[in-house]
GROMACS .gro file of C-alpha atoms in nm:
model
  452
    1MET     CA    1  14.699  11.597  23.038
    2LEU     CA    2  15.002  11.803  23.149
    3THR     CA    3  14.906  11.766  23.515
    4SER     CA    4  14.870  11.388  23.476
    5LEU     CA    5  15.208  11.363  23.301
    6SER     CA    6  15.371  11.573  23.572
    7LYS     CA    7  15.237  11.342  23.846
    8ARG     CA    8  15.360  11.032  23.665
    9LEU     CA    9  15.708  11.177  23.625
   10GLU     CA   10  15.725  11.317  23.982
   11PRO     CA   11  15.959  11.045  24.118
   12PHE     CA   12  16.179  11.059  23.807
   13ARG     CA   13  16.198  11.432  23.731
   14ALA     CA   14  16.577  11.460  23.743
   15ARG     CA   15  16.632  11.153  23.525
   16ALA     CA   16  16.357  11.263  23.287
   17GLY     CA   17  16.527  11.602  23.267
   18THR     CA   18  16.856  11.441  23.168
   19LEU     CA   19  16.687  11.229  22.902
   20ALA     CA   20  16.499  11.532  22.770
   21GLY     CA   21  16.826  11.724  22.764
   22TRP     CA   22  16.984  11.452  22.556
   23PHE     CA   23  16.681  11.463  22.329
   24GLN     CA   24  16.744  11.837  22.289
   25GLN     CA   25  17.107  11.771  22.202
   26ALA     CA   26  17.009  11.498  21.957
   27CYS     CA   27  16.778  11.747  21.789
   28GLY     CA   28  17.061  11.998  21.771
   29LEU     CA   29  17.293  11.738  21.622
   30LEU     CA   30  17.033  11.637  21.366
   31VAL     CA   31  16.972  11.998  21.268
   32ALA     CA   32  17.345  12.067  21.237
   33ALA     CA   33  17.405  11.744  21.044
   34VAL     CA   34  17.134  11.832  20.793
   35SER     CA   35  17.172  12.209  20.765
   36LEU     CA   36  17.549  12.268  20.778
   37PRO     CA   37  17.625  12.084  20.451
   38PHE     CA   38  17.370  12.312  20.281
   39ILE     CA   39  17.510  12.624  20.450
   40LEU     CA   40  17.870  12.539  20.357
   41ASP     CA   41  17.785  12.435  20.001
   42PRO     CA   42  17.930  12.710  19.773
   43ASN     CA   43  17.659  12.633  19.517
   44ILE     CA   44  17.394  12.746  19.768
   45LEU     CA   45  17.567  13.015  19.975
   46THR     CA   46  17.894  13.185  19.892
   47PRO     CA   47  18.185  13.136  20.136
   48VAL     CA   48  18.130  13.495  20.252
   49GLN     CA   49  17.759  13.436  20.314
   50SER     CA   50  17.817  13.112  20.505
   51GLY     CA   51  18.096  13.274  20.708
   52LEU     CA   52  17.870  13.568  20.794
   53TRP     CA   53  17.583  13.341  20.895
   54LEU     CA   54  17.801  13.131  21.123
   55ALA     CA   55  17.969  13.438  21.271
   56PHE     CA   56  17.634  13.611  21.330
   57GLN     CA   57  17.511  13.316  21.534
   58SER     CA   58  17.815  13.337  21.760
   59ILE     CA   59  17.806  13.715  21.785
   60LEU     CA   60  17.438  13.717  21.878
   61ALA     CA   61  17.524  13.513  22.184
   62PHE     CA   62  17.650  13.852  22.304
   63VAL     CA   63  17.295  13.990  22.284
   64TYR     CA   64  17.183  13.703  22.507
   65LEU     CA   65  17.403  13.864  22.770
   66SER     CA   66  17.126  14.118  22.827
   67ASP     CA   67  16.969  13.830  23.020
   68PHE     CA   68  17.260  13.900  23.258
   69GLY     CA   69  17.223  13.566  23.434
   70ILE     CA   70  16.871  13.656  23.545
   71SER     CA   71  16.716  13.336  23.408
   72PHE     CA   72  16.956  13.125  23.618
   73ALA     CA   73  16.884  13.338  23.924
   74LEU     CA   74  16.509  13.306  23.859
   75ALA     CA   75  16.529  12.928  23.832
   76ARG     CA   76  16.731  12.911  24.152
   77GLN     CA   77  16.488  13.142  24.333
   78ALA     CA   78  16.188  12.947  24.199
   79ALA     CA   79  16.331  12.622  24.338
   80TYR     CA   80  16.379  12.793  24.674
   81THR     CA   81  16.025  12.936  24.659
   82MET     CA   82  15.878  12.590  24.596
   83THR     CA   83  16.057  12.448  24.904
   84GLU     CA   84  15.803  12.427  25.187
   85ASP     CA   85  16.025  12.378  25.493
   86ARG     CA   86  16.326  12.593  25.415
   87LYS     CA   87  16.602  12.759  25.615
   88ARG     CA   88  16.801  13.055  25.482
   89THR     CA   89  17.173  13.082  25.563
   90GLU     CA   90  17.336  13.416  25.642
   91ASP     CA   91  17.538  13.432  25.318
   92SER     CA   92  17.244  13.322  25.103
   93GLU     CA   93  17.128  13.527  24.802
   94PHE     CA   94  16.775  13.385  24.813
   95ILE     CA   95  16.476  13.620  24.855
   96GLU     CA   96  16.213  13.536  25.114
   97THR     CA   97  15.873  13.494  24.944
   98GLU     CA   98  15.551  13.306  25.000
   99THR     CA   99  15.600  12.934  24.947
  100GLY     CA  100  15.452  12.740  24.657
  101TRP     CA  101  15.258  12.886  24.368
  102GLU     CA  102  15.167  13.201  24.560
  103GLY     CA  103  15.535  13.288  24.571
  104MET     CA  104  15.575  13.184  24.207
  105THR     CA  105  15.304  13.434  24.111
  106SER     CA  106  15.511  13.709  24.272
  107LEU     CA  107  15.816  13.594  24.075
  108TYR     CA  108  15.616  13.583  23.752
  109GLU     CA  109  15.480  13.934  23.802
  110MET     CA  110  15.824  14.073  23.881
  111GLY     CA  111  15.988  13.881  23.597
  112THR     CA  112  15.736  14.003  23.342
  113ARG     CA  113  15.826  14.364  23.421
  114LEU     CA  114  16.197  14.287  23.425
  115PHE     CA  115  16.207  14.103  23.093
  116VAL     CA  116  16.033  14.391  22.914
  117ILE     CA  117  16.329  14.605  23.020
  118LEU     CA  118  16.573  14.335  22.910
  119GLY     CA  119  16.402  14.313  22.570
  120VAL     CA  120  16.452  14.684  22.511
  121ILE     CA  121  16.817  14.655  22.612
  122ALA     CA  122  16.862  14.360  22.376
  123ILE     CA  123  16.720  14.553  22.080
  124LEU     CA  124  16.952  14.844  22.153
  125LEU     CA  125  17.246  14.602  22.167
  126LEU     CA  126  17.147  14.463  21.826
  127ALA     CA  127  17.178  14.807  21.673
  128LEU     CA  128  17.496  14.895  21.863
  129VAL     CA  129  17.681  14.578  21.763
  130TYR     CA  130  17.590  14.587  21.394
  131GLU     CA  131  17.607  14.958  21.326
  132LEU     CA  132  17.910  15.051  21.537
  133LEU     CA  133  18.119  14.748  21.635
  134LEU     CA  134  18.114  14.508  21.338
  135PRO     CA  135  18.223  14.769  21.081
  136VAL     CA  136  18.549  14.811  21.275
  137GLY     CA  137  18.685  14.466  21.177
  138LYS     CA  138  18.701  14.270  20.851
  139LEU     CA  139  18.380  14.069  20.894
  140LEU     CA  140  18.153  14.300  20.692
  141ASN     CA  141  18.407  14.390  20.423
  142ASP     CA  142  18.232  14.183  20.153
  143SER     CA  143  17.876  14.202  20.289
  144ALA     CA  144  17.571  14.292  20.080
  145PRO     CA  145  17.271  14.514  20.169
  146GLU     CA  146  17.069  14.202  20.259
  147THR     CA  147  17.318  14.130  20.539
  148ARG     CA  148  17.165  14.400  20.757
  149VAL     CA  149  16.815  14.250  20.714
  150ALA     CA  150  16.945  13.905  20.806
  151TRP     CA  151  17.118  14.042  21.116
  152TYR     CA  152  16.806  14.208  21.254
  153LEU     CA  153  16.578  13.910  21.177
  154LEU     CA  154  16.819  13.675  21.351
  155GLY     CA  155  16.857  13.932  21.627
  156LEU     CA  156  16.482  13.951  21.688
  157SER     CA  157  16.478  13.573  21.724
  158THR     CA  158  16.738  13.623  21.997
  159VAL     CA  159  16.516  13.878  22.173
  160THR     CA  160  16.227  13.631  22.155
  161GLY     CA  161  16.458  13.363  22.293
  162LEU     CA  162  16.528  13.585  22.592
  163GLN     CA  163  16.159  13.589  22.680
  164SER     CA  164  16.152  13.211  22.640
  165ARG     CA  165  16.430  13.189  22.898
  166PHE     CA  166  16.202  13.362  23.149
  167TYR     CA  167  15.931  13.098  23.113
  168MET     CA  168  16.191  12.820  23.108
  169ALA     CA  169  16.343  12.945  23.432
  170LEU     CA  170  16.015  12.928  23.620
  171LEU     CA  171  15.939  12.581  23.485
  172ASP     CA  172  16.292  12.462  23.568
  173GLY     CA  173  16.254  12.593  23.922
  174THR     CA  174  15.955  12.363  23.975
  175GLY     CA  175  16.170  12.066  23.875
  176ARG     CA  176  16.016  12.033  23.530
  177VAL     CA  177  16.341  12.060  23.338
  178TYR     CA  178  16.221  11.770  23.124
  179LEU     CA  179  15.948  11.994  22.978
  180THR     CA  180  16.174  12.287  22.890
  181LYS     CA  181  16.439  12.063  22.734
  182PHE     CA  182  16.180  11.874  22.531
  183ILE     CA  183  16.024  12.195  22.401
  184ALA     CA  184  16.367  12.340  22.324
  185GLY     CA  185  16.452  12.027  22.124
  186CYS     CA  186  16.129  12.052  21.927
  187GLY     CA  187  16.204  12.420  21.866
  188GLN     CA  188  16.543  12.327  21.723
  189LEU     CA  189  16.383  12.073  21.491
  190LEU     CA  190  16.134  12.333  21.370
  191ALA     CA  191  16.409  12.590  21.314
  192GLY     CA  192  16.625  12.336  21.131
  193GLY     CA  193  16.340  12.231  20.907
  194LEU     CA  194  16.257  12.591  20.820
  195ILE     CA  195  16.626  12.669  20.754
  196VAL     CA  196  16.663  12.378  20.511
  197LEU     CA  197  16.337  12.479  20.343
  198ALA     CA  198  16.468  12.833  20.303
  199LEU     CA  199  16.802  12.710  20.165
  200VAL     CA  200  16.629  12.489  19.911
  201THR     CA  201  16.366  12.740  19.798
  202ASN     CA  202  16.522  13.082  19.862
  203PRO     CA  203  16.891  13.057  19.959
  204SER     CA  204  16.956  13.396  20.116
  205LEU     CA  205  17.059  13.524  20.456
  206PRO     CA  206  16.729  13.710  20.520
  207ALA     CA  207  16.533  13.391  20.449
  208LEU     CA  208  16.746  13.206  20.706
  209GLY     CA  209  16.689  13.482  20.960
  210GLY     CA  210  16.314  13.472  20.904
  211ALA     CA  211  16.309  13.094  20.950
  212VAL     CA  212  16.484  13.112  21.286
  213LEU     CA  213  16.258  13.396  21.402
  214ALA     CA  214  15.940  13.199  21.319
  215ALA     CA  215  16.062  12.897  21.516
  216SER     CA  216  16.161  13.116  21.811
  217VAL     CA  217  15.815  13.276  21.833
  218ALA     CA  218  15.650  12.932  21.823
  219GLN     CA  219  15.871  12.807  22.106
  220MET     CA  220  15.808  13.111  22.326
  221THR     CA  221  15.429  13.080  22.283
  222THR     CA  222  15.435  12.710  22.370
  223LEU     CA  223  15.633  12.768  22.690
  224LEU     CA  224  15.397  13.042  22.810
  225VAL     CA  225  15.089  12.827  22.751
  226ILE     CA  226  15.239  12.528  22.936
  227LEU     CA  227  15.355  12.739  23.230
  228LYS     CA  228  15.007  12.880  23.283
  229ARG     CA  229  14.843  12.540  23.240
  230ILE     CA  230  15.065  12.387  23.509
  231ALA     CA  231  15.015  12.666  23.764
  232PRO     CA  232  14.698  12.599  23.970
  233ASN     CA  233  14.627  12.974  23.995
  234ARG     CA  234  14.731  13.044  23.632
  235LEU     CA  235  14.981  13.293  23.787
  236LYS     CA  236  14.708  13.555  23.823
  237LYS     CA  237  14.798  13.841  24.054
  238THR     CA  238  14.561  13.906  24.347
  239PRO     CA  239  14.553  14.185  24.608
  240GLN     CA  240  14.737  13.945  24.841
  241THR     CA  241  15.019  13.877  24.596
  242GLN     CA  242  15.353  13.992  24.736
  243THR     CA  243  15.524  14.251  24.517
  244ILE     CA  244  15.894  14.188  24.463
  245PRO     CA  245  16.080  14.506  24.367
  246ILE     CA  246  16.309  14.458  24.070
  247SER     CA  247  16.586  14.619  24.273
  248THR     CA  248  16.555  14.348  24.541
  249PHE     CA  249  16.583  14.068  24.288
  250TRP     CA  250  16.864  14.251  24.112
  251LYS     CA  251  17.075  14.239  24.426
  252SER     CA  252  17.036  13.862  24.420
  253ALA     CA  253  17.096  13.823  24.046
  254TYR     CA  254  17.368  14.069  23.948
  255PRO     CA  255  17.666  13.859  24.068
  256ILE     CA  256  17.550  13.581  23.835
  257GLY     CA  257  17.503  13.838  23.559
  258ILE     CA  258  17.856  13.966  23.587
  259MET     CA  259  17.983  13.609  23.578
  260VAL     CA  260  17.773  13.524  23.271
  261LEU     CA  261  17.893  13.839  23.096
  262ALA     CA  262  18.253  13.749  23.162
  263ALA     CA  263  18.192  13.385  23.063
  264PHE     CA  264  18.092  13.501  22.713
  265PHE     CA  265  18.446  13.628  22.665
  266VAL     CA  266  18.577  13.292  22.784
  267SER     CA  267  18.387  13.051  22.558
  268HIS     CA  268  18.199  13.249  22.290
  269ILE     CA  269  18.426  13.533  22.183
  270GLN     CA  270  18.656  13.314  21.971
  271VAL     CA  271  18.452  13.307  21.649
  272PRO     CA  272  18.378  13.683  21.642
  273LEU     CA  273  18.746  13.759  21.704
  274ILE     CA  274  18.855  13.511  21.439
  275GLY     CA  275  18.625  13.684  21.190
  276SER     CA  276  18.756  14.025  21.290
  277LEU     CA  277  19.129  13.939  21.312
  278LEU     CA  278  19.164  13.672  21.044
  279GLY     CA  279  18.862  13.727  20.816
  280ALA     CA  280  18.527  13.555  20.754
  281THR     CA  281  18.680  13.270  20.552
  282MET     CA  282  18.874  13.150  20.860
  283VAL     CA  283  18.560  13.114  21.070
  284ALA     CA  284  18.424  12.778  20.945
  285PRO     CA  285  18.696  12.531  21.071
  286PHE     CA  286  18.697  12.666  21.425
  287PHE     CA  287  18.318  12.711  21.427
  288VAL     CA  288  18.263  12.346  21.330
  289ALA     CA  289  18.503  12.221  21.602
  290GLN     CA  290  18.344  12.449  21.859
  291LYS     CA  291  17.998  12.334  21.749
  292ILE     CA  292  18.093  11.971  21.814
  293LEU     CA  293  18.247  12.063  22.150
  294HIS     CA  294  17.951  12.275  22.253
  295THR     CA  295  17.705  12.001  22.163
  296PHE     CA  296  17.892  11.740  22.366
  297SER     CA  297  17.941  11.990  22.650
  298GLN     CA  298  17.568  12.056  22.670
  299SER     CA  299  17.501  11.681  22.665
  300LEU     CA  300  17.728  11.645  22.966
  301LEU     CA  301  17.577  11.939  23.149
  302HIS     CA  302  17.231  11.785  23.107
  303LEU     CA  303  17.352  11.540  23.371
  304VAL     CA  304  17.378  11.836  23.609
  305SER     CA  305  17.107  12.094  23.528
  306PRO     CA  306  16.802  11.875  23.609
  307GLN     CA  307  16.959  11.798  23.949
  308LEU     CA  308  16.998  12.161  24.056
  309PRO     CA  309  16.637  12.235  24.167
  310HIS     CA  310  16.640  11.916  24.376
  311PHE     CA  311  16.982  12.002  24.520
  312THR     CA  312  16.850  12.349  24.613
  313ASN     CA  313  16.547  12.190  24.783
  314GLU     CA  314  16.772  11.956  24.983
  315PHE     CA  315  17.020  12.229  25.070
  316ALA     CA  316  16.749  12.481  25.173
  317SER     CA  317  16.575  12.223  25.394
  318GLU     CA  318  16.913  12.127  25.548
  319ASN     CA  319  16.900  11.769  25.420
  320LYS     CA  320  17.278  11.770  25.394
  321ALA     CA  321  17.329  11.397  25.351
  322ALA     CA  322  17.099  11.381  25.048
  323ALA     CA  323  17.253  11.695  24.897
  324ARG     CA  324  17.606  11.556  24.941
  325ARG     CA  325  17.513  11.222  24.784
  326ARG     CA  326  17.358  11.398  24.486
  327LEU     CA  327  17.661  11.625  24.437
  328THR     CA  328  17.912  11.339  24.466
  329ARG     CA  329  17.725  11.098  24.240
  330ILE     CA  330  17.664  11.346  23.961
  331MET     CA  331  18.020  11.484  23.959
  332LEU     CA  332  18.174  11.135  23.940
  333ILE     CA  333  17.954  11.042  23.645
  334PHE     CA  334  18.021  11.382  23.486
  335VAL     CA  335  18.401  11.358  23.506
  336SER     CA  336  18.411  10.999  23.378
  337ALA     CA  337  18.183  11.071  23.083
  338GLY     CA  338  18.372  11.391  23.004
  339ALA     CA  339  18.712  11.219  22.992
  340ALA     CA  340  18.582  10.960  22.745
  341GLY     CA  341  18.396  11.213  22.535
  342TYR     CA  342  18.674  11.466  22.488
  343LEU     CA  343  18.922  11.192  22.403
  344GLY     CA  344  18.672  11.081  22.140
  345PHE     CA  345  18.654  11.437  22.007
  346TYR     CA  346  19.030  11.446  21.959
  347LEU     CA  347  19.048  11.107  21.791
  348PHE     CA  348  18.737  11.102  21.575
  349SER     CA  349  18.622  11.457  21.498
  350PRO     CA  350  18.852  11.489  21.189
  351TRP     CA  351  18.692  11.176  21.043
  352LEU     CA  352  18.345  11.302  21.136
  353VAL     CA  353  18.402  11.637  20.963
  354LYS     CA  354  18.536  11.471  20.650
  355VAL     CA  355  18.240  11.232  20.624
  356TRP     CA  356  17.980  11.483  20.742
  357LEU     CA  357  18.079  11.795  20.552
  358ASN     CA  358  18.308  11.645  20.289
  359LYS     CA  359  18.573  11.894  20.399
  360PRO     CA  360  18.930  11.762  20.411
  361SER     CA  361  19.052  12.089  20.566
  362TYR     CA  362  19.003  12.105  20.942
  363LEU     CA  363  19.195  12.199  21.255
  364ASP     CA  364  19.539  12.043  21.304
  365ALA     CA  365  19.599  11.775  21.568
  366THR     CA  366  19.770  12.011  21.814
  367THR     CA  367  19.481  12.259  21.808
  368LEU     CA  368  19.233  11.974  21.857
  369ALA     CA  369  19.429  11.843  22.157
  370ILE     CA  370  19.439  12.188  22.318
  371LEU     CA  371  19.064  12.234  22.266
  372ALA     CA  372  18.984  11.888  22.407
  373VAL     CA  373  19.185  11.947  22.727
  374ASP     CA  374  19.052  12.301  22.765
  375TRP     CA  375  18.687  12.203  22.734
  376PHE     CA  376  18.728  11.904  22.966
  377ILE     CA  377  18.866  12.122  23.244
  378LEU     CA  378  18.624  12.406  23.165
  379ASN     CA  379  18.319  12.183  23.201
  380ILE     CA  380  18.430  12.032  23.531
  381GLY     CA  381  18.456  12.389  23.657
  382ILE     CA  382  18.111  12.477  23.519
  383ALA     CA  383  17.946  12.176  23.682
  384ALA     CA  384  18.109  12.249  24.017
  385SER     CA  385  18.014  12.616  24.002
  386TRP     CA  386  17.651  12.531  23.921
  387PHE     CA  387  17.619  12.329  24.240
  388VAL     CA  388  17.779  12.609  24.441
  389MET     CA  389  17.540  12.866  24.292
  390ALA     CA  390  17.244  12.633  24.349
  391SER     CA  391  17.327  12.661  24.720
  392GLY     CA  392  17.253  13.034  24.698
  393ARG     CA  393  17.605  13.174  24.661
  394THR     CA  394  17.795  13.323  24.368
  395PRO     CA  395  18.167  13.355  24.454
  396PHE     CA  396  18.297  13.340  24.097
  397VAL     CA  397  18.267  13.700  23.977
  398LYS     CA  398  18.631  13.806  24.009
  399THR     CA  399  18.781  13.482  23.877
  400THR     CA  400  18.551  13.474  23.573
  401ILE     CA  401  18.633  13.835  23.490
  402ALA     CA  402  19.002  13.754  23.517
  403ALA     CA  403  18.958  13.453  23.286
  404ALA     CA  404  18.773  13.669  23.032
  405VAL     CA  405  19.038  13.940  23.028
  406LEU     CA  406  19.324  13.692  22.995
  407ASN     CA  407  19.144  13.499  22.720
  408VAL     CA  408  19.076  13.805  22.504
  409LEU     CA  409  19.428  13.939  22.553
  410GLY     CA  410  19.570  13.597  22.473
  411ILE     CA  411  19.373  13.576  22.148
  412LEU     CA  412  19.476  13.927  22.045
  413VAL     CA  413  19.842  13.845  22.109
  414LEU     CA  414  19.861  13.485  21.981
  415ALA     CA  415  19.611  13.469  21.692
  416PRO     CA  416  19.795  13.700  21.447
  417ASP     CA  417  20.109  13.481  21.461
  418MET     CA  418  19.976  13.136  21.556
  419GLY     CA  419  19.636  13.149  21.387
  420LEU     CA  420  19.364  12.920  21.519
  421GLN     CA  421  19.610  12.732  21.739
  422GLY     CA  422  19.678  13.054  21.928
  423VAL     CA  423  19.305  13.106  21.982
  424ALA     CA  424  19.274  12.761  22.139
  425LEU     CA  425  19.586  12.806  22.354
  426ALA     CA  426  19.461  13.136  22.493
  427GLY     CA  427  19.147  12.967  22.626
  428LEU     CA  428  19.336  12.685  22.797
  429MET     CA  429  19.591  12.908  22.969
  430SER     CA  430  19.340  13.169  23.087
  431GLY     CA  431  19.112  12.904  23.241
  432LEU     CA  432  19.392  12.724  23.423
  433ALA     CA  433  19.519  13.050  23.566
  434THR     CA  434  19.181  13.162  23.703
  435GLN     CA  435  18.822  13.037  23.702
  436ASN     CA  436  18.840  12.665  23.626
  437VAL     CA  437  19.074  12.567  23.908
  438TYR     CA  438  18.898  12.798  24.155
  439ALA     CA  439  18.553  12.657  24.068
  440MET     CA  440  18.673  12.301  24.128
  441TRP     CA  441  18.813  12.405  24.465
  442ARG     CA  442  18.484  12.569  24.566
  443GLY     CA  443  18.294  12.258  24.463
  444THR     CA  444  18.519  12.044  24.683
  445LYS     CA  445  18.471  12.289  24.970
  446LEU     CA  446  18.091  12.270  24.934
  447ARG     CA  447  18.102  11.893  24.948
  448SER     CA  448  18.305  11.914  25.269
  449GLU     CA  449  18.053  12.157  25.421
  450LEU     CA  450  17.771  11.912  25.349
  451ALA     CA  451  17.958  11.642  25.542
  452ALA     CA  452  17.950  11.850  25.862
   0.00000   0.00000   0.00000
């Protein structure tokens, strides 16, 4: 059945991937729309409990950093491996492997060993963050003993999610982004349903953590089964299978990892710092705005991510005209949709929050405007950088680190006096000064190269 579906969708994989990505975002929106009113209801969870739960979700994105960009590098390498007639440029970070599923078996075998190591690192990070870092700020001041249980249950779901990223990366590299996005959307629906069930029957943080963990395990198992069903050789290692040393792949992946690590401090550090600097009760307004922005951002980026394996195929086989057309077309659609969407966020998100959550208190108009402009520019930079990295190069390490440092320093300086407005302003200024402008320039340069 899966093989038949794959053949039918072969000519439409990129478009199917975009539609599946939007399905995933719709699932996320539905889950947020249903679950957040329960989470923020003081009759179900106290303001401290809801603040902790929302902050934990943002903080645990830090544990995902133990992936260190490896899943993106794996997807990129898988797309290169599946390219039959390929040519490697001198500055390329691609690894030479067997073509087709024989090469994919080598990647699977190497990745399995690598992600065991990453899982151990992630578990150690869970303990380090909760036991040593969080007690330093104000976030855990009013926490209860059950908070620790909730943290580790939610954390284990993150570790399971890391393994899911491995299977997703290999599937994405074959051009089947539509499958991974669809499964991720179904996983969100399952998690949302279990969360609401927990809130209705046993409203506690550990129950919420257990619900998310159960959904994460189900998603990981589904991805593994589908990956092996699609592979003609079931990814079974033979004596002829090429062994890829982890160190060899690491040389290809670590620049992306450094960039991903720094990017966390650009777009995910805000909520943890708000909780630490301003207290848990200040988390919700910014979290809700960021949730809306993140959801729309991911919807936009679903225009790009399904195109990347095909762009890599075209680039690696030196089909420059096709690669240039794909890059130009997608970026024009992306920028136009982004301009309309972020204007809509500024104009209508206060009304949405009031109707959705019945919360008259929200971010002020100036903070909303800063966030809208910041995320618009940020996402143009992300889209451009993805195409550059899909060509086998990662030139964004230094600029992303600079953006991260400036963003954190800006929040530390501006937030105590300006509050949430200072947090938003720090992100805009740091991105304009470093990564976002540079990424757009590199994207323009790549397009010019493809015209040669």
